[in-house]
């Protein structure tokens, strides 16, 4: 069955510290992986996706098929990074999306 | 905001009453989705549509039905609301299969 697991409900770090938000997935096929972010009082929006292999706002994510993981990383966290982060998975046809339960990132000054 | 709106934005209703939530887009995109967001569960797909009159079930479709008679509108109906359907409901649109999803502002539904 398709499943996305985000083991941390809350992650607190100090400004300037590295941050890693964990995401593990289960999917019988070749999935597409995404990270979405929801800032306070804003709509959920795409942060980055695996196939684009891009860095957005200093965040990167590497797909590790052996460990079935897609962890989100940033070397130096900023206060404005505080938000709710969701890892998501889609099959090759992009018809269905599966989201993790989310990790709330709190960057302290 | 990708031209996507949801109505109503807030609703309080009683158990057993029917409720319809509306998702409206101005871009005529093909793919539309309904999710519910609950603490500890993240977003879960209820139903989705890949065109007018073409819909399919998501992972939590029981108790929900949808209709899409026009490209721009995707309606989610709770035939007989239950307290377990208290949630925040998000609509999303996707222009093409290789594009991203754009989300609406959400509807907070409380079933008493």
JSON list of C-alpha atoms in Angstrom, two decimals:
[
{"chain": "A", "resi": 1, "resn": "UNK", "atom": "CA", "xyz": [0.00, 0.00, 0.00]},
{"chain": "A", "resi": 2, "resn": "UNK", "atom": "CA", "xyz": [1.09, 3.55, -0.62]},
{"chain": "A", "resi": 3, "resn": "UNK", "atom": "CA", "xyz": [2.21, 5.36, 2.47]},
{"chain": "A", "resi": 4, "resn": "UNK", "atom": "CA", "xyz": [4.20, 8.43, 3.39]},
{"chain": "A", "resi": 5, "resn": "UNK", "atom": "CA", "xyz": [5.69, 8.62, 6.87]},
{"chain": "A", "resi": 6, "resn": "UNK", "atom": "CA", "xyz": [6.98, 11.74, 8.57]},
{"chain": "A", "resi": 7, "resn": "UNK", "atom": "CA", "xyz": [8.21, 10.55, 11.96]},
{"chain": "A", "resi": 8, "resn": "UNK", "atom": "CA", "xyz": [8.57, 13.97, 13.59]},
{"chain": "A", "resi": 9, "resn": "UNK", "atom": "CA", "xyz": [5.48, 15.98, 14.46]},
{"chain": "A", "resi": 10, "resn": "UNK", "atom": "CA", "xyz": [7.56, 18.91, 15.68]},
{"chain": "A", "resi": 11, "resn": "UNK", "atom": "CA", "xyz": [11.12, 19.93, 15.00]},
{"chain": "A", "resi": 12, "resn": "UNK", "atom": "CA", "xyz": [12.66, 22.86, 16.83]},
{"chain": "A", "resi": 13, "resn": "UNK", "atom": "CA", "xyz": [16.03, 24.30, 15.84]},
{"chain": "A", "resi": 14, "resn": "UNK", "atom": "CA", "xyz": [17.88, 27.53, 16.42]},
{"chain": "A", "resi": 15, "resn": "UNK", "atom": "CA", "xyz": [18.42, 30.05, 13.66]},
{"chain": "A", "resi": 16, "resn": "UNK", "atom": "CA", "xyz": [21.53, 29.19, 11.67]},
{"chain": "A", "resi": 17, "resn": "UNK", "atom": "CA", "xyz": [21.46, 25.52, 12.60]},
{"chain": "A", "resi": 18, "resn": "UNK", "atom": "CA", "xyz": [21.10, 22.79, 9.99]},
{"chain": "A", "resi": 19, "resn": "UNK", "atom": "CA", "xyz": [17.69, 21.22, 9.64]},
{"chain": "A", "resi": 20, "resn": "UNK", "atom": "CA", "xyz": [16.56, 17.89, 8.25]},
{"chain": "A", "resi": 21, "resn": "UNK", "atom": "CA", "xyz": [12.92, 16.89, 7.96]},
{"chain": "A", "resi": 22, "resn": "UNK", "atom": "CA", "xyz": [12.52, 13.18, 7.46]},
{"chain": "A", "resi": 23, "resn": "UNK", "atom": "CA", "xyz": [10.24, 11.49, 4.97]},
{"chain": "A", "resi": 24, "resn": "UNK", "atom": "CA", "xyz": [9.99, 7.80, 4.22]},
{"chain": "A", "resi": 25, "resn": "UNK", "atom": "CA", "xyz": [7.65, 6.26, 1.72]},
{"chain": "A", "resi": 26, "resn": "UNK", "atom": "CA", "xyz": [6.20, 2.97, 0.63]},
{"chain": "A", "resi": 27, "resn": "UNK", "atom": "CA", "xyz": [5.11, 2.56, -2.96]},
{"chain": "A", "resi": 28, "resn": "UNK", "atom": "CA", "xyz": [5.03, -0.34, -5.38]},
{"chain": "A", "resi": 29, "resn": "UNK", "atom": "CA", "xyz": [6.40, 1.38, -8.42]},
{"chain": "A", "resi": 30, "resn": "UNK", "atom": "CA", "xyz": [8.34, 4.50, -9.32]},
{"chain": "A", "resi": 31, "resn": "UNK", "atom": "CA", "xyz": [6.92, 7.36, -7.31]},
{"chain": "A", "resi": 32, "resn": "UNK", "atom": "CA", "xyz": [7.23, 11.06, -7.74]},
{"chain": "A", "resi": 33, "resn": "UNK", "atom": "CA", "xyz": [8.08, 12.81, -4.49]},
{"chain": "A", "resi": 34, "resn": "UNK", "atom": "CA", "xyz": [7.23, 16.32, -3.37]},
{"chain": "A", "resi": 35, "resn": "UNK", "atom": "CA", "xyz": [7.62, 18.63, -0.41]},
{"chain": "A", "resi": 36, "resn": "UNK", "atom": "CA", "xyz": [4.80, 21.08, 0.30]},
{"chain": "A", "resi": 37, "resn": "UNK", "atom": "CA", "xyz": [4.91, 23.89, 2.84]},
{"chain": "A", "resi": 38, "resn": "UNK", "atom": "CA", "xyz": [2.17, 25.77, 4.65]},
{"chain": "A", "resi": 39, "resn": "UNK", "atom": "CA", "xyz": [3.19, 29.05, 6.27]},
{"chain": "A", "resi": 40, "resn": "UNK", "atom": "CA", "xyz": [0.97, 30.56, 8.91]},
{"chain": "A", "resi": 41, "resn": "UNK", "atom": "CA", "xyz": [-2.24, 31.91, 7.39]},
{"chain": "A", "resi": 42, "resn": "UNK", "atom": "CA", "xyz": [-1.16, 30.98, 3.88]},
{"chain": "A", "resi": 43, "resn": "UNK", "atom": "CA", "xyz": [-2.18, 28.31, 1.45]},
{"chain": "A", "resi": 44, "resn": "UNK", "atom": "CA", "xyz": [-0.37, 25.05, 1.06]},
{"chain": "A", "resi": 45, "resn": "UNK", "atom": "CA", "xyz": [2.20, 25.42, -1.69]},
{"chain": "A", "resi": 46, "resn": "UNK", "atom": "CA", "xyz": [4.79, 23.36, -3.44]},
{"chain": "A", "resi": 47, "resn": "UNK", "atom": "CA", "xyz": [8.30, 23.76, -2.08]},
{"chain": "A", "resi": 48, "resn": "UNK", "atom": "CA", "xyz": [10.12, 21.37, -4.35]},
{"chain": "A", "resi": 49, "resn": "UNK", "atom": "CA", "xyz": [9.70, 18.16, -6.28]},
{"chain": "A", "resi": 50, "resn": "UNK", "atom": "CA", "xyz": [12.09, 15.34, -6.98]},
{"chain": "A", "resi": 51, "resn": "UNK", "atom": "CA", "xyz": [12.00, 15.46, -10.75]},
{"chain": "A", "resi": 52, "resn": "UNK", "atom": "CA", "xyz": [12.99, 19.13, -10.83]},
{"chain": "A", "resi": 53, "resn": "UNK", "atom": "CA", "xyz": [16.13, 18.53, -8.79]},
{"chain": "A", "resi": 54, "resn": "UNK", "atom": "CA", "xyz": [16.11, 22.16, -7.75]},
{"chain": "A", "resi": 55, "resn": "UNK", "atom": "CA", "xyz": [16.84, 24.09, -4.59]},
{"chain": "A", "resi": 56, "resn": "UNK", "atom": "CA", "xyz": [14.12, 26.38, -3.32]},
{"chain": "A", "resi": 57, "resn": "UNK", "atom": "CA", "xyz": [14.75, 28.85, -0.50]},
{"chain": "A", "resi": 58, "resn": "UNK", "atom": "CA", "xyz": [17.93, 26.93, 0.29]},
{"chain": "A", "resi": 59, "resn": "UNK", "atom": "CA", "xyz": [16.12, 23.62, 0.73]},
{"chain": "A", "resi": 60, "resn": "UNK", "atom": "CA", "xyz": [17.13, 20.46, -1.08]},
{"chain": "A", "resi": 61, "resn": "UNK", "atom": "CA", "xyz": [15.84, 16.92, -1.02]},
{"chain": "A", "resi": 62, "resn": "UNK", "atom": "CA", "xyz": [17.45, 13.78, -2.35]},
{"chain": "A", "resi": 63, "resn": "UNK", "atom": "CA", "xyz": [15.52, 10.70, -3.32]},
{"chain": "A", "resi": 64, "resn": "UNK", "atom": "CA", "xyz": [17.12, 7.58, -1.87]},
{"chain": "A", "resi": 65, "resn": "UNK", "atom": "CA", "xyz": [15.40, 4.63, -3.47]},
{"chain": "A", "resi": 66, "resn": "UNK", "atom": "CA", "xyz": [17.37, 2.11, -1.42]},
{"chain": "A", "resi": 67, "resn": "UNK", "atom": "CA", "xyz": [16.17, 3.60, 1.85]},
{"chain": "A", "resi": 68, "resn": "UNK", "atom": "CA", "xyz": [12.86, 4.79, 0.32]},
{"chain": "A", "resi": 69, "resn": "UNK", "atom": "CA", "xyz": [13.47, 8.23, 1.76]},
{"chain": "A", "resi": 70, "resn": "UNK", "atom": "CA", "xyz": [13.12, 11.82, 0.58]},
{"chain": "A", "resi": 71, "resn": "UNK", "atom": "CA", "xyz": [14.47, 13.91, 3.43]},
{"chain": "A", "resi": 72, "resn": "UNK", "atom": "CA", "xyz": [14.34, 17.70, 3.23]},
{"chain": "A", "resi": 73, "resn": "UNK", "atom": "CA", "xyz": [17.48, 19.56, 4.22]},
{"chain": "A", "resi": 74, "resn": "UNK", "atom": "CA", "xyz": [18.69, 23.09, 4.72]},
{"chain": "A", "resi": 75, "resn": "UNK", "atom": "CA", "xyz": [22.17, 23.94, 5.98]},
{"chain": "A", "resi": 76, "resn": "UNK", "atom": "CA", "xyz": [21.24, 27.13, 7.84]},
{"chain": "A", "resi": 77, "resn": "UNK", "atom": "CA", "xyz": [17.68, 27.52, 9.08]},
{"chain": "A", "resi": 78, "resn": "UNK", "atom": "CA", "xyz": [16.01, 30.93, 9.11]},
{"chain": "A", "resi": 79, "resn": "UNK", "atom": "CA", "xyz": [13.14, 32.14, 11.27]},
{"chain": "A", "resi": 80, "resn": "UNK", "atom": "CA", "xyz": [10.98, 32.56, 8.19]},
{"chain": "A", "resi": 81, "resn": "UNK", "atom": "CA", "xyz": [11.32, 28.83, 7.54]},
{"chain": "A", "resi": 82, "resn": "UNK", "atom": "CA", "xyz": [8.97, 28.17, 10.46]},
{"chain": "A", "resi": 83, "resn": "UNK", "atom": "CA", "xyz": [5.99, 26.40, 8.93]},
{"chain": "A", "resi": 84, "resn": "UNK", "atom": "CA", "xyz": [4.25, 23.08, 8.46]},
{"chain": "A", "resi": 85, "resn": "UNK", "atom": "CA", "xyz": [5.97, 20.81, 5.98]},
{"chain": "A", "resi": 86, "resn": "UNK", "atom": "CA", "xyz": [4.33, 17.91, 4.17]},
{"chain": "A", "resi": 87, "resn": "UNK", "atom": "CA", "xyz": [6.00, 15.21, 2.17]},
{"chain": "A", "resi": 88, "resn": "UNK", "atom": "CA", "xyz": [3.86, 13.81, -0.63]},
{"chain": "A", "resi": 89, "resn": "UNK", "atom": "CA", "xyz": [3.97, 11.01, -3.15]},
{"chain": "A", "resi": 90, "resn": "UNK", "atom": "CA", "xyz": [2.31, 10.46, -6.48]},
{"chain": "A", "resi": 91, "resn": "UNK", "atom": "CA", "xyz": [2.32, 7.62, -8.91]},
{"chain": "A", "resi": 92, "resn": "UNK", "atom": "CA", "xyz": [3.56, 7.97, -12.44]},
{"chain": "A", "resi": 93, "resn": "UNK", "atom": "CA", "xyz": [0.16, 9.12, -13.67]},
{"chain": "A", "resi": 94, "resn": "UNK", "atom": "CA", "xyz": [-0.07, 11.88, -11.03]},
{"chain": "A", "resi": 95, "resn": "UNK", "atom": "CA", "xyz": [-3.74, 11.13, -10.52]},
{"chain": "A", "resi": 96, "resn": "UNK", "atom": "CA", "xyz": [-3.50, 10.39, -6.83]},
{"chain": "A", "resi": 97, "resn": "UNK", "atom": "CA", "xyz": [-1.41, 12.04, -4.20]},
{"chain": "A", "resi": 98, "resn": "UNK", "atom": "CA", "xyz": [-0.55, 10.70, -0.76]},
{"chain": "A", "resi": 99, "resn": "UNK", "atom": "CA", "xyz": [0.58, 13.06, 1.95]},
{"chain": "A", "resi": 100, "resn": "UNK", "atom": "CA", "xyz": [2.44, 12.46, 5.17]},
{"chain": "A", "resi": 101, "resn": "UNK", "atom": "CA", "xyz": [1.10, 13.67, 8.49]},
{"chain": "A", "resi": 102, "resn": "UNK", "atom": "CA", "xyz": [3.33, 16.72, 8.41]},
{"chain": "A", "resi": 103, "resn": "UNK", "atom": "CA", "xyz": [6.20, 18.13, 10.47]},
{"chain": "A", "resi": 104, "resn": "UNK", "atom": "CA", "xyz": [5.97, 21.49, 12.14]},
{"chain": "A", "resi": 105, "resn": "UNK", "atom": "CA", "xyz": [9.30, 23.28, 11.94]},
{"chain": "A", "resi": 106, "resn": "UNK", "atom": "CA", "xyz": [9.96, 25.92, 14.55]},
{"chain": "A", "resi": 107, "resn": "UNK", "atom": "CA", "xyz": [13.07, 28.01, 14.06]},
{"chain": "A", "resi": 108, "resn": "UNK", "atom": "CA", "xyz": [13.98, 29.85, 17.23]},
{"chain": "A", "resi": 109, "resn": "UNK", "atom": "CA", "xyz": [15.88, 33.15, 17.21]},
{"chain": "B", "resi": 1, "resn": "UNK", "atom": "CA", "xyz": [-3.59, 32.06, -5.85]},
{"chain": "B", "resi": 2, "resn": "UNK", "atom": "CA", "xyz": [-4.03, 30.31, -9.21]},
{"chain": "B", "resi": 3, "resn": "UNK", "atom": "CA", "xyz": [-7.65, 31.49, -9.39]},
{"chain": "B", "resi": 4, "resn": "UNK", "atom": "CA", "xyz": [-9.02, 28.92, -7.00]},
{"chain": "B", "resi": 5, "resn": "UNK", "atom": "CA", "xyz": [-11.69, 29.70, -4.41]},
{"chain": "B", "resi": 6, "resn": "UNK", "atom": "CA", "xyz": [-13.69, 27.65, -1.94]},
{"chain": "B", "resi": 7, "resn": "UNK", "atom": "CA", "xyz": [-17.09, 28.34, -0.46]},
{"chain": "B", "resi": 8, "resn": "UNK", "atom": "CA", "xyz": [-18.14, 28.54, 2.23]},
{"chain": "B", "resi": 9, "resn": "UNK", "atom": "CA", "xyz": [-14.97, 29.23, 4.16]},
{"chain": "B", "resi": 10, "resn": "UNK", "atom": "CA", "xyz": [-16.53, 28.25, 7.46]},
{"chain": "B", "resi": 11, "resn": "UNK", "atom": "CA", "xyz": [-19.58, 26.17, 8.24]},
{"chain": "B", "resi": 12, "resn": "UNK", "atom": "CA", "xyz": [-21.15, 24.74, 11.34]},
{"chain": "B", "resi": 13, "resn": "UNK", "atom": "CA", "xyz": [-23.83, 22.14, 10.85]},
{"chain": "B", "resi": 14, "resn": "UNK", "atom": "CA", "xyz": [-25.61, 19.42, 12.74]},
{"chain": "B", "resi": 15, "resn": "UNK", "atom": "CA", "xyz": [-25.23, 15.68, 12.48]},
{"chain": "B", "resi": 16, "resn": "UNK", "atom": "CA", "xyz": [-27.40, 14.19, 9.79]},
{"chain": "B", "resi": 17, "resn": "UNK", "atom": "CA", "xyz": [-27.72, 17.27, 7.62]},
{"chain": "B", "resi": 18, "resn": "UNK", "atom": "CA", "xyz": [-26.45, 17.38, 4.04]},
{"chain": "B", "resi": 19, "resn": "UNK", "atom": "CA", "xyz": [-23.57, 19.71, 3.27]},
{"chain": "B", "resi": 20, "resn": "UNK", "atom": "CA", "xyz": [-22.11, 20.80, -0.05]},
{"chain": "B", "resi": 21, "resn": "UNK", "atom": "CA", "xyz": [-18.75, 22.47, -0.42]},
{"chain": "B", "resi": 22, "resn": "UNK", "atom": "CA", "xyz": [-17.80, 24.22, -3.61]},
{"chain": "B", "resi": 23, "resn": "UNK", "atom": "CA", "xyz": [-14.46, 24.57, -5.30]},
{"chain": "B", "resi": 24, "resn": "UNK", "atom": "CA", "xyz": [-14.26, 27.05, -8.14]},
{"chain": "B", "resi": 25, "resn": "UNK", "atom": "CA", "xyz": [-11.39, 27.71, -10.51]},
{"chain": "B", "resi": 26, "resn": "UNK", "atom": "CA", "xyz": [-10.99, 30.36, -13.17]},
{"chain": "B", "resi": 27, "resn": "UNK", "atom": "CA", "xyz": [-8.25, 28.63, -15.16]},
{"chain": "B", "resi": 28, "resn": "UNK", "atom": "CA", "xyz": [-10.17, 25.71, -16.71]},
{"chain": "B", "resi": 29, "resn": "UNK", "atom": "CA", "xyz": [-7.63, 23.18, -15.53]},
{"chain": "B", "resi": 30, "resn": "UNK", "atom": "CA", "xyz": [-8.45, 19.54, -15.98]},
{"chain": "B", "resi": 31, "resn": "UNK", "atom": "CA", "xyz": [-7.47, 18.02, -12.66]},
{"chain": "B", "resi": 32, "resn": "UNK", "atom": "CA", "xyz": [-9.22, 18.88, -9.39]},
{"chain": "B", "resi": 33, "resn": "UNK", "atom": "CA", "xyz": [-8.94, 17.30, -5.97]},
{"chain": "B", "resi": 34, "resn": "UNK", "atom": "CA", "xyz": [-10.65, 17.32, -2.59]},
{"chain": "B", "resi": 35, "resn": "UNK", "atom": "CA", "xyz": [-8.64, 16.64, 0.55]},
{"chain": "B", "resi": 36, "resn": "UNK", "atom": "CA", "xyz": [-9.36, 16.73, 4.24]},
{"chain": "B", "resi": 37, "resn": "UNK", "atom": "CA", "xyz": [-6.75, 17.84, 6.74]},
{"chain": "B", "resi": 38, "resn": "UNK", "atom": "CA", "xyz": [-6.75, 16.42, 10.24]},
{"chain": "B", "resi": 39, "resn": "UNK", "atom": "CA", "xyz": [-4.14, 16.59, 13.00]},
{"chain": "B", "resi": 40, "resn": "UNK", "atom": "CA", "xyz": [-1.94, 13.53, 12.94]},
{"chain": "B", "resi": 41, "resn": "UNK", "atom": "CA", "xyz": [-3.16, 12.52, 9.49]},
{"chain": "B", "resi": 42, "resn": "UNK", "atom": "CA", "xyz": [-1.97, 15.32, 7.27]},
{"chain": "B", "resi": 43, "resn": "UNK", "atom": "CA", "xyz": [-3.91, 15.63, 4.03]},
{"chain": "B", "resi": 44, "resn": "UNK", "atom": "CA", "xyz": [-5.94, 12.70, 2.79]},
{"chain": "B", "resi": 45, "resn": "UNK", "atom": "CA", "xyz": [-7.44, 12.50, -0.67]},
{"chain": "B", "resi": 46, "resn": "UNK", "atom": "CA", "xyz": [-11.23, 12.18, -0.71]},
{"chain": "B", "resi": 47, "resn": "UNK", "atom": "CA", "xyz": [-12.07, 12.33, -4.42]},
{"chain": "B", "resi": 48, "resn": "UNK", "atom": "CA", "xyz": [-10.50, 13.70, -7.52]},
{"chain": "B", "resi": 49, "resn": "UNK", "atom": "CA", "xyz": [-11.57, 14.60, -11.04]},
{"chain": "B", "resi": 50, "resn": "UNK", "atom": "CA", "xyz": [-9.76, 14.47, -14.32]},
{"chain": "B", "resi": 51, "resn": "UNK", "atom": "CA", "xyz": [-12.44, 16.14, -16.39]},
{"chain": "B", "resi": 52, "resn": "UNK", "atom": "CA", "xyz": [-16.10, 16.99, -16.59]},
{"chain": "B", "resi": 53, "resn": "UNK", "atom": "CA", "xyz": [-18.13, 14.07, -15.27]},
{"chain": "B", "resi": 54, "resn": "UNK", "atom": "CA", "xyz": [-14.91, 12.07, -14.73]},
{"chain": "B", "resi": 55, "resn": "UNK", "atom": "CA", "xyz": [-14.27, 11.47, -11.05]},
{"chain": "B", "resi": 56, "resn": "UNK", "atom": "CA", "xyz": [-12.65, 8.80, -8.95]},
{"chain": "B", "resi": 57, "resn": "UNK", "atom": "CA", "xyz": [-12.31, 7.87, -5.30]},
{"chain": "B", "resi": 58, "resn": "UNK", "atom": "CA", "xyz": [-9.41, 8.68, -3.05]},
{"chain": "B", "resi": 59, "resn": "UNK", "atom": "CA", "xyz": [-8.35, 6.94, 0.13]},
{"chain": "B", "resi": 60, "resn": "UNK", "atom": "CA", "xyz": [-11.13, 8.32, 2.39]},
{"chain": "B", "resi": 61, "resn": "UNK", "atom": "CA", "xyz": [-14.15, 8.55, 0.11]},
{"chain": "B", "resi": 62, "resn": "UNK", "atom": "CA", "xyz": [-16.74, 6.86, 2.33]},
{"chain": "B", "resi": 63, "resn": "UNK", "atom": "CA", "xyz": [-19.52, 9.28, 3.25]},
{"chain": "B", "resi": 64, "resn": "UNK", "atom": "CA", "xyz": [-18.60, 11.72, 0.48]},
{"chain": "B", "resi": 65, "resn": "UNK", "atom": "CA", "xyz": [-19.75, 12.21, -3.08]},
{"chain": "B", "resi": 66, "resn": "UNK", "atom": "CA", "xyz": [-18.59, 14.64, -5.74]},
{"chain": "B", "resi": 67, "resn": "UNK", "atom": "CA", "xyz": [-19.85, 16.12, -8.94]},
{"chain": "B", "resi": 68, "resn": "UNK", "atom": "CA", "xyz": [-18.25, 18.01, -11.75]},
{"chain": "B", "resi": 69, "resn": "UNK", "atom": "CA", "xyz": [-20.73, 19.19, -14.36]},
{"chain": "B", "resi": 70, "resn": "UNK", "atom": "CA", "xyz": [-18.59, 22.13, -15.43]},
{"chain": "B", "resi": 71, "resn": "UNK", "atom": "CA", "xyz": [-14.82, 22.42, -15.77]},
{"chain": "B", "resi": 72, "resn": "UNK", "atom": "CA", "xyz": [-14.64, 25.24, -13.28]},
{"chain": "B", "resi": 73, "resn": "UNK", "atom": "CA", "xyz": [-16.64, 23.73, -10.42]},
{"chain": "B", "resi": 74, "resn": "UNK", "atom": "CA", "xyz": [-15.97, 20.66, -8.30]},
{"chain": "B", "resi": 75, "resn": "UNK", "atom": "CA", "xyz": [-18.56, 20.03, -5.60]},
{"chain": "B", "resi": 76, "resn": "UNK", "atom": "CA", "xyz": [-18.07, 17.88, -2.52]},
{"chain": "B", "resi": 77, "resn": "UNK", "atom": "CA", "xyz": [-21.22, 16.63, -0.80]},
{"chain": "B", "resi": 78, "resn": "UNK", "atom": "CA", "xyz": [-21.60, 15.07, 2.60]},
{"chain": "B", "resi": 79, "resn": "UNK", "atom": "CA", "xyz": [-24.95, 13.31, 2.24]},
{"chain": "B", "resi": 80, "resn": "UNK", "atom": "CA", "xyz": [-25.49, 13.04, 5.99]},
{"chain": "B", "resi": 81, "resn": "UNK", "atom": "CA", "xyz": [-22.81, 14.79, 7.98]},
{"chain": "B", "resi": 82, "resn": "UNK", "atom": "CA", "xyz": [-21.25, 13.05, 10.97]},
{"chain": "B", "resi": 83, "resn": "UNK", "atom": "CA", "xyz": [-19.01, 14.41, 13.70]},
{"chain": "B", "resi": 84, "resn": "UNK", "atom": "CA", "xyz": [-16.10, 12.43, 12.26]},
{"chain": "B", "resi": 85, "resn": "UNK", "atom": "CA", "xyz": [-16.32, 14.65, 9.19]},
{"chain": "B", "resi": 86, "resn": "UNK", "atom": "CA", "xyz": [-15.39, 17.72, 11.20]},
{"chain": "B", "resi": 87, "resn": "UNK", "atom": "CA", "xyz": [-12.24, 18.82, 9.43]},
{"chain": "B", "resi": 88, "resn": "UNK", "atom": "CA", "xyz": [-10.60, 21.38, 7.20]},
{"chain": "B", "resi": 89, "resn": "UNK", "atom": "CA", "xyz": [-11.32, 20.65, 3.56]},
{"chain": "B", "resi": 90, "resn": "UNK", "atom": "CA", "xyz": [-8.93, 21.71, 0.83]},
{"chain": "B", "resi": 91, "resn": "UNK", "atom": "CA", "xyz": [-9.51, 21.81, -2.86]},
{"chain": "B", "resi": 92, "resn": "UNK", "atom": "CA", "xyz": [-6.61, 21.66, -5.29]},
{"chain": "B", "resi": 93, "resn": "UNK", "atom": "CA", "xyz": [-6.21, 22.03, -9.01]},
{"chain": "B", "resi": 94, "resn": "UNK", "atom": "CA", "xyz": [-3.48, 20.79, -11.28]},
{"chain": "B", "resi": 95, "resn": "UNK", "atom": "CA", "xyz": [-3.01, 22.14, -14.81]},
{"chain": "B", "resi": 96, "resn": "UNK", "atom": "CA", "xyz": [-1.26, 19.09, -16.25]},
{"chain": "B", "resi": 97, "resn": "UNK", "atom": "CA", "xyz": [0.02, 15.79, -14.88]},
{"chain": "B", "resi": 98, "resn": "UNK", "atom": "CA", "xyz": [3.55, 17.14, -14.76]},
{"chain": "B", "resi": 99, "resn": "UNK", "atom": "CA", "xyz": [2.62, 20.39, -13.06]},
{"chain": "B", "resi": 100, "resn": "UNK", "atom": "CA", "xyz": [2.16, 21.09, -9.40]},
{"chain": "B", "resi": 101, "resn": "UNK", "atom": "CA", "xyz": [-1.03, 21.21, -7.41]},
{"chain": "B", "resi": 102, "resn": "UNK", "atom": "CA", "xyz": [-2.39, 24.61, -6.41]},
{"chain": "B", "resi": 103, "resn": "UNK", "atom": "CA", "xyz": [-4.45, 24.66, -3.27]},
{"chain": "B", "resi": 104, "resn": "UNK", "atom": "CA", "xyz": [-7.47, 26.66, -2.25]},
{"chain": "B", "resi": 105, "resn": "UNK", "atom": "CA", "xyz": [-7.78, 28.50, 1.06]},
{"chain": "B", "resi": 106, "resn": "UNK", "atom": "CA", "xyz": [-9.67, 25.70, 2.77]},
{"chain": "B", "resi": 107, "resn": "UNK", "atom": "CA", "xyz": [-13.11, 25.29, 4.33]},
{"chain": "B", "resi": 108, "resn": "UNK", "atom": "CA", "xyz": [-13.40, 24.67, 8.05]},
{"chain": "B", "resi": 109, "resn": "UNK", "atom": "CA", "xyz": [-16.39, 22.41, 8.67]},
{"chain": "B", "resi": 110, "resn": "UNK", "atom": "CA", "xyz": [-17.70, 21.64, 12.12]},
{"chain": "B", "resi": 111, "resn": "UNK", "atom": "CA", "xyz": [-20.35, 18.97, 12.56]},
{"chain": "B", "resi": 112, "resn": "UNK", "atom": "CA", "xyz": [-22.06, 19.13, 15.95]}
]
